[in-house]
C-alpha positions as MATLAB code, in Angstrom:
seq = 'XXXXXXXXXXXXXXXXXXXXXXXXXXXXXXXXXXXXXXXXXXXXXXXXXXXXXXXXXXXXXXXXXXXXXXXXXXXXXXXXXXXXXXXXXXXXXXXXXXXXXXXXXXXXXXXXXXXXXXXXXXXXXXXXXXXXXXXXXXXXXXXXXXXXXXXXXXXXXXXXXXXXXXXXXXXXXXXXXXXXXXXXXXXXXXXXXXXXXXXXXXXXXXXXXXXXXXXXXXXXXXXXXXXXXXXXXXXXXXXXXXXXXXXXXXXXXXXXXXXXXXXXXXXXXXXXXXXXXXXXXXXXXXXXXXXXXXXXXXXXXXXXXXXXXXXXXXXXXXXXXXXXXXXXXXXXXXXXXXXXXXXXXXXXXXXXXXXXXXXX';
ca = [
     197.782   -0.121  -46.569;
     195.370    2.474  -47.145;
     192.100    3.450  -46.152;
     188.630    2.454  -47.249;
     189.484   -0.475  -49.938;
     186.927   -2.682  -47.479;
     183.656   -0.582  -49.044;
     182.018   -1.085  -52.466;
     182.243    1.210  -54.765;
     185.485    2.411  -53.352;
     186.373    4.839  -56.536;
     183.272    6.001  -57.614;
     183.224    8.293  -54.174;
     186.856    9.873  -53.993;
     188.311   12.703  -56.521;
     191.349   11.659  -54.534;
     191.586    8.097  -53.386;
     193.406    7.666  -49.968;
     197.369    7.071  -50.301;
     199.100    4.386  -49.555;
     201.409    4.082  -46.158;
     202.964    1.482  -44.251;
     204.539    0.654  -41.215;
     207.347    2.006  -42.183;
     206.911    5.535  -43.610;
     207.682    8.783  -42.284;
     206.939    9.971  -39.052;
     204.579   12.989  -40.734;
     203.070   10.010  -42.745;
     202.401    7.691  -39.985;
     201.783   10.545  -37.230;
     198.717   11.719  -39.518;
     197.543    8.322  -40.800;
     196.511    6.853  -37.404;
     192.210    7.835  -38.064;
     190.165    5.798  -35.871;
     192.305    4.062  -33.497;
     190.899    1.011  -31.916;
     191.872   -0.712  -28.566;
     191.588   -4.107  -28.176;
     191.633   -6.600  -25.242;
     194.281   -9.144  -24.811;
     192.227  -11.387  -22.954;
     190.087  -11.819  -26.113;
     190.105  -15.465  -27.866;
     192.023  -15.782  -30.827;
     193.818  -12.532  -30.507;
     195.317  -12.954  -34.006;
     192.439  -13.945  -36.126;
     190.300  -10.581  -34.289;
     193.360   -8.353  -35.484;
     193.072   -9.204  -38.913;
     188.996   -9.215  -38.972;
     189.127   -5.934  -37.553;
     191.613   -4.413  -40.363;
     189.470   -5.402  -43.215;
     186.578   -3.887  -41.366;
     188.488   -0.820  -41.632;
     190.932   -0.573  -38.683;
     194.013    0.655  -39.630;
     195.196    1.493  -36.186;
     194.623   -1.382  -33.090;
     196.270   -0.556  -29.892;
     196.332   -3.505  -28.008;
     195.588   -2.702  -23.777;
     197.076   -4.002  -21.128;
     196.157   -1.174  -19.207;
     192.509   -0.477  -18.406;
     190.645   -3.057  -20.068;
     192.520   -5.823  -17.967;
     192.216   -6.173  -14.022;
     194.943   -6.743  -11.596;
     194.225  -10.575  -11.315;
     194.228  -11.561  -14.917;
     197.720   -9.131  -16.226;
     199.780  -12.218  -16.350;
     197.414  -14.209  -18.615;
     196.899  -10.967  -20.636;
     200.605  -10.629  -20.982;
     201.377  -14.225  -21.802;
     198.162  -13.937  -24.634;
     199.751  -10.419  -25.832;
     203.096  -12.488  -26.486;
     202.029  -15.366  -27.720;
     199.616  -13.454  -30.505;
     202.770  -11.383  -31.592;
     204.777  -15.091  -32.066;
     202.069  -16.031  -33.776;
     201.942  -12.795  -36.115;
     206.196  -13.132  -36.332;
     206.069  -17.098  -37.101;
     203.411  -15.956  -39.834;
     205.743  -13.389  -41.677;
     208.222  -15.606  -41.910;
     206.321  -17.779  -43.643;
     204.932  -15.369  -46.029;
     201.458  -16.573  -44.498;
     200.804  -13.009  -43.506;
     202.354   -9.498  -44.756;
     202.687   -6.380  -42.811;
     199.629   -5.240  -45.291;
     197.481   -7.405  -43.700;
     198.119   -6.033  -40.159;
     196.854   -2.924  -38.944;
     199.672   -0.469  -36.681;
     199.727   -2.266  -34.006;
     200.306   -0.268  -30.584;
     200.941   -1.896  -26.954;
     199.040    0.037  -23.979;
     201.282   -0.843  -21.088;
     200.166   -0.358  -17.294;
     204.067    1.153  -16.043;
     206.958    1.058  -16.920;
     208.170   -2.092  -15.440;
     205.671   -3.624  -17.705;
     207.069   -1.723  -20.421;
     210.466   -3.244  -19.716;
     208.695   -6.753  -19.990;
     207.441   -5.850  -23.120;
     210.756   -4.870  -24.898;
     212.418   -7.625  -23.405;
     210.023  -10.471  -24.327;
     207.405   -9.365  -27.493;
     208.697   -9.787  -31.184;
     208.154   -6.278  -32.657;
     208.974   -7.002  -36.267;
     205.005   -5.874  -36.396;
     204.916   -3.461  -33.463;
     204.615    0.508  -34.327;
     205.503    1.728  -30.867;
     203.998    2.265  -27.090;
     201.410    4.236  -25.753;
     201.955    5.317  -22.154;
     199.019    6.040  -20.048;
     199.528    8.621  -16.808;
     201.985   10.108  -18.491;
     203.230   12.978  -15.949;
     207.143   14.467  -16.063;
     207.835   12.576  -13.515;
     207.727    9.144  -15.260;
     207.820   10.555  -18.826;
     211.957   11.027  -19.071;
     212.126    6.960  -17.878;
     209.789    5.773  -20.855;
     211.133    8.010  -23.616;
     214.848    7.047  -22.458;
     213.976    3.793  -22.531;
     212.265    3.818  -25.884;
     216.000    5.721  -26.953;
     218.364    3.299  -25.871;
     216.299    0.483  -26.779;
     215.894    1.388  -30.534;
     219.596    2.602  -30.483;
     220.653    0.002  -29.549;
     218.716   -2.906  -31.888;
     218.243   -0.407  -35.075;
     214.570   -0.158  -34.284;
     212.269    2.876  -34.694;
     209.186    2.130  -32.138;
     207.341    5.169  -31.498;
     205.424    6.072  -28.186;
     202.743    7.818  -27.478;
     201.698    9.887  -24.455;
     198.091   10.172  -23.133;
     198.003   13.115  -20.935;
     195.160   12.210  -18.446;
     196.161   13.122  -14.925;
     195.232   15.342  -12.019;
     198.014   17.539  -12.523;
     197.317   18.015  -16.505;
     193.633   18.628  -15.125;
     193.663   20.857  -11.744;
     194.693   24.294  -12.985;
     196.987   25.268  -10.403;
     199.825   22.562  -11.776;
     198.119   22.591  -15.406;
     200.561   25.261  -16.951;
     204.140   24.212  -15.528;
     203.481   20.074  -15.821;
     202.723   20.948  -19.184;
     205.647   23.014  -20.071;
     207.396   20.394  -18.127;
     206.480   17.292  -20.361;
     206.746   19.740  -23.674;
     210.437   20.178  -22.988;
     210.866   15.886  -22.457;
     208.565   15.542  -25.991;
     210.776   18.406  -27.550;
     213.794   16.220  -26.672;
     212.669   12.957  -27.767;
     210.848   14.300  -30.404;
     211.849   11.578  -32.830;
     210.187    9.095  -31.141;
     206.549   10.762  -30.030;
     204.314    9.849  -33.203;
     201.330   11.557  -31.574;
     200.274   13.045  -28.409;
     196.571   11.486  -27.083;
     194.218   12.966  -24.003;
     192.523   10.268  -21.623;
     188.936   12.514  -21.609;
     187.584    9.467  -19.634;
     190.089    9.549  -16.423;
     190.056   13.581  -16.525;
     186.265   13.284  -16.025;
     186.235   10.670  -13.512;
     189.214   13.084  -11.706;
     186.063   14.998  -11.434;
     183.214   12.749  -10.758;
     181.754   13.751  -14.557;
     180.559   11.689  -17.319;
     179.027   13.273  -20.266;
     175.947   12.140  -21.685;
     174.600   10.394  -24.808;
     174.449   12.716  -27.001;
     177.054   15.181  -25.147;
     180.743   16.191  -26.756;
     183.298   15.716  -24.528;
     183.593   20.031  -25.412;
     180.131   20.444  -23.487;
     182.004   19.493  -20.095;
     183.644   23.232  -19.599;
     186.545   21.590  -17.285;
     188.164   19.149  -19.747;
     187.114   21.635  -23.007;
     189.854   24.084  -21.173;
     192.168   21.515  -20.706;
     192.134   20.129  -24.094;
     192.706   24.094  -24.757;
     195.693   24.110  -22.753;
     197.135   21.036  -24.528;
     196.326   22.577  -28.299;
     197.996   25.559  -27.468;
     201.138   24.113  -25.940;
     201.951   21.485  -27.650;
     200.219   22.185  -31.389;
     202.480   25.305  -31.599;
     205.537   22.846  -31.309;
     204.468   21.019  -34.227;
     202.899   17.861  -32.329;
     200.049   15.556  -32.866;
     197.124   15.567  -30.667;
     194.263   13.206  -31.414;
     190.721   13.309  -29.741;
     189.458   11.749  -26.791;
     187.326    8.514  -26.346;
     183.703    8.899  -27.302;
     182.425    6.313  -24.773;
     178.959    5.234  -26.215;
     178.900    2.857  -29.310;
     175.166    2.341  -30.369;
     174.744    3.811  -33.330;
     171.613    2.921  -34.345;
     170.701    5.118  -31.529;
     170.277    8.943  -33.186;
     171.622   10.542  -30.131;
     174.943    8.709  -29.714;
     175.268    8.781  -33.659;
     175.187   12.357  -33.851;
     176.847   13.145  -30.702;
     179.799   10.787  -32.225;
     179.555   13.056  -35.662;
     179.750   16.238  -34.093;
     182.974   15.619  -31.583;
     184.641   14.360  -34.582;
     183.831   17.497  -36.150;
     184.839   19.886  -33.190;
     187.913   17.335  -33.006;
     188.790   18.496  -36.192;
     187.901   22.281  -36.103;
     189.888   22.572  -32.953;
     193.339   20.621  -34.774;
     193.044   17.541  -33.972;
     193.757   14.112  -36.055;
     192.210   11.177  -35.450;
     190.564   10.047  -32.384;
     190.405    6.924  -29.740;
     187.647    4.623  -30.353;
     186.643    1.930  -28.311;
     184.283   -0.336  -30.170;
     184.537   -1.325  -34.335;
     181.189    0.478  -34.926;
     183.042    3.449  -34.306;
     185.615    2.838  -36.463;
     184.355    4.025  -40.084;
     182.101    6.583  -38.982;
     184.948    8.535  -37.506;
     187.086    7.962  -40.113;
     184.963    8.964  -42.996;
     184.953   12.833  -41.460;
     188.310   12.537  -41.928;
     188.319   12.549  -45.730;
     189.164   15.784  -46.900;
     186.048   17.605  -48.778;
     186.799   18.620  -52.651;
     186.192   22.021  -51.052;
     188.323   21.917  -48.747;
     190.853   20.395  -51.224;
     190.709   23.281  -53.951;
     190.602   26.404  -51.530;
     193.941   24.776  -49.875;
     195.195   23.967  -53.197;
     194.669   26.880  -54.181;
     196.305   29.184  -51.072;
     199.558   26.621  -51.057;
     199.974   26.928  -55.073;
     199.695   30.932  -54.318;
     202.187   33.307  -55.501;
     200.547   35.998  -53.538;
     200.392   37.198  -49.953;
     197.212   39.088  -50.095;
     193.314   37.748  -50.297;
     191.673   35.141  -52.889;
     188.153   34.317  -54.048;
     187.528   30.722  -53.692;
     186.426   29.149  -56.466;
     182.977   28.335  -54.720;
     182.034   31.667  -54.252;
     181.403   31.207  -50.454;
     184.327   32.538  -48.609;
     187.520   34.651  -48.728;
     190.684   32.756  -49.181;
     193.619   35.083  -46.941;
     196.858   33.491  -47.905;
     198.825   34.150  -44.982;
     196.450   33.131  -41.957;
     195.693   29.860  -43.964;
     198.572   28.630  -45.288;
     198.993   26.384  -42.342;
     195.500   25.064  -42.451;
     195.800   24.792  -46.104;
     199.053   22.646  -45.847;
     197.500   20.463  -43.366;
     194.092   19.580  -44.903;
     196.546   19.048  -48.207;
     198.749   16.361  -45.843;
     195.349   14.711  -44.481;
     194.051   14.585  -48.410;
     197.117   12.822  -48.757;
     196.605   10.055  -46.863;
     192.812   10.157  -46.045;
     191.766   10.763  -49.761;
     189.436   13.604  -51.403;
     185.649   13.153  -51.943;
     184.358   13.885  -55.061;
     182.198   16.915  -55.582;
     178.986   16.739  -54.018;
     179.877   13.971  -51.955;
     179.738   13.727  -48.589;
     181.045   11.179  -45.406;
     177.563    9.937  -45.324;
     178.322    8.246  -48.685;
     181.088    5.982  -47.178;
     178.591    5.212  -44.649;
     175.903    4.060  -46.540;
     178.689    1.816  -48.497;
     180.367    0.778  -45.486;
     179.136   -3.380  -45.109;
     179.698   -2.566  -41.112;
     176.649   -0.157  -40.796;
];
């Protein structure tokens, strides 16, 4: 799969077009691929048919929840609708009715880890990219990652999980700086299996009794802007990804949410982070178009990686200092996200896959 094949005039807009991946590349590949990520409810008719609508709208990335979007009362219909979709998808490949190309990476929110257990026992996962575990704390995180271990160990599998850091003791500071240090060091050893690393903004907020407004960044609430802080700095050094948090209002017709969307993405990506929950398909291309690497961007970092200096460069564009050494990181990174995410031509902007996108 790769991104943006689903808008017209697909070529005409990237220098670079966006790479190809698959279920089944690299962890570096797939940890940096995941761009809008989409959750989905199980309870939703014709599970199947909305998975595959929903990737040629442009969702590479669906995390189906069992968590949050379902109530107590209805988790054993949304768990026999969750299995029953991923028969479905299973009986499908077999067939050669479907191929993993047509399927987005498909992700299981699970409530606990009992549920967890239910899900490795009982879903095919021929399809299945990994877990995402919600609350995760150290207390809990050790069970799901062992799990995860001895589970692909044992079957020759390679599902992934993914941690969403969203509790009171990431968020109060007084337990902030050791629980984080604490759930580093069970990442660091299952490192392997953690594709990405994700930050429940919602449930930190509500911790708090806060919910940021229409046109607000989740960066304009000072509490959870330090926390997300904390998290860069801790677990960025150690070579994870962290993607951004929820943007929780979906109108985009409305100005305000529109460019309160754009500039989180933005400060999502100035601050390290790749890719970013959303929660409605509106969201989906908007936030994935600031992903594509600028054919600025692309030459200065070309330029500082293919460097056989240490010491200071002009960029090409007249605009800015290139410094070797402090960049080379950035420059490597924007180089991987060009990779998969594509390059714009010159003089073209994200707007332009917007105003080509048939979902705006």
């Amino acid at each position: 799969m790769n991104y943006f094949r689903h808008i017209d005039n697909y070529k005409e807009i990237f220098f670079i077009p966006p790479g190809e991946y698959s279920l089944h590349s690299s962890k570096e590949i797939l940890s940096h691929s995941l761009g809008a990520t989409l959750y989905i409810n199980p309870l939703k008719e014709n599970l199947f048919n909305n998975i595959l609508v929903q990737k040629k709208l442009g969702a590479n990335t669906i995390i189906i929840c069992l968590e949050d979007a379902v109530s107590d009362s209805n988790v054993a219909i949304a768990e026999k609708n969750l299995i029953e979709t991923f028969i479905e998808i299973e009986t499908k490949l077999s067939k050669d009715e479907i191929s993993l190309e047509d399927l987005p990476l498909l992700f299981i929110r699970v409530r606990n880890v009992n549920q967890f257990d239910f899900c490795l026992k009982n879903c095919p996962k021929s399809a299945l990219c990994g877990f995402v575990f919600p609350k995760f704390t150290s207390s809990i995180g050790e069970m799901y990652f062992s799990k995860l271990e001895k589970y692909n160990l044992e079957n020759s599998a390679h599902l992934y999980g993914m941690p969403i850091l969203e509790s009171y003791e990431i968020l109060y500071k007084e337990y902030r700086f050791n629980e984080l240090i604490r759930i580093r060091d069970i990442l660091k050893k299952y490192n392997s299996y953690v594709l990405n690393i994700r930050i429940g903004g919602t449930d930190l907020c509500g911790i708090l009794g806060i919910r940021r407004g229409i046109g607000d960044t989740i960066y304009d609430v000072v509490s959870i802007s330090d926390c997300i802080s904390d998290i860069i700095n801790i677990f960025k050094t150690q070579g994870f990804v962290i993607s951004g948090v929820v943007h929780e209002y979906y109108d985009i017709h409305n100005i305000d949410v529109l460019s309160g969307l754009i500039k989180e993405v933005h400060l999502d990506i100035i601050n390290g982070l790749t890719g970013k929950v959303v929660i409605h398909p509106k969201q989906v291309n908007i936030v994935n178009s600031l992903y594509v690497v600028t054919y600025e961007d692309y030459i200065d970092a070309k330029k500082i990686v293919d460097s056989s200096s240490n010491g200071v460069l002009k960029s090409n564009f007249n605009n800015k200092m290139n410094e070797v050494k402090p960049h080379l990181i950035w420059a490597k990174n924007i180089l991987l996200r060009a990779k998969i995410m594509g390059v714009l031509n010159n003089g073209f902007t994200y707007k332009d896959i917007l105003s080509r996108s048939s979902q705006l």
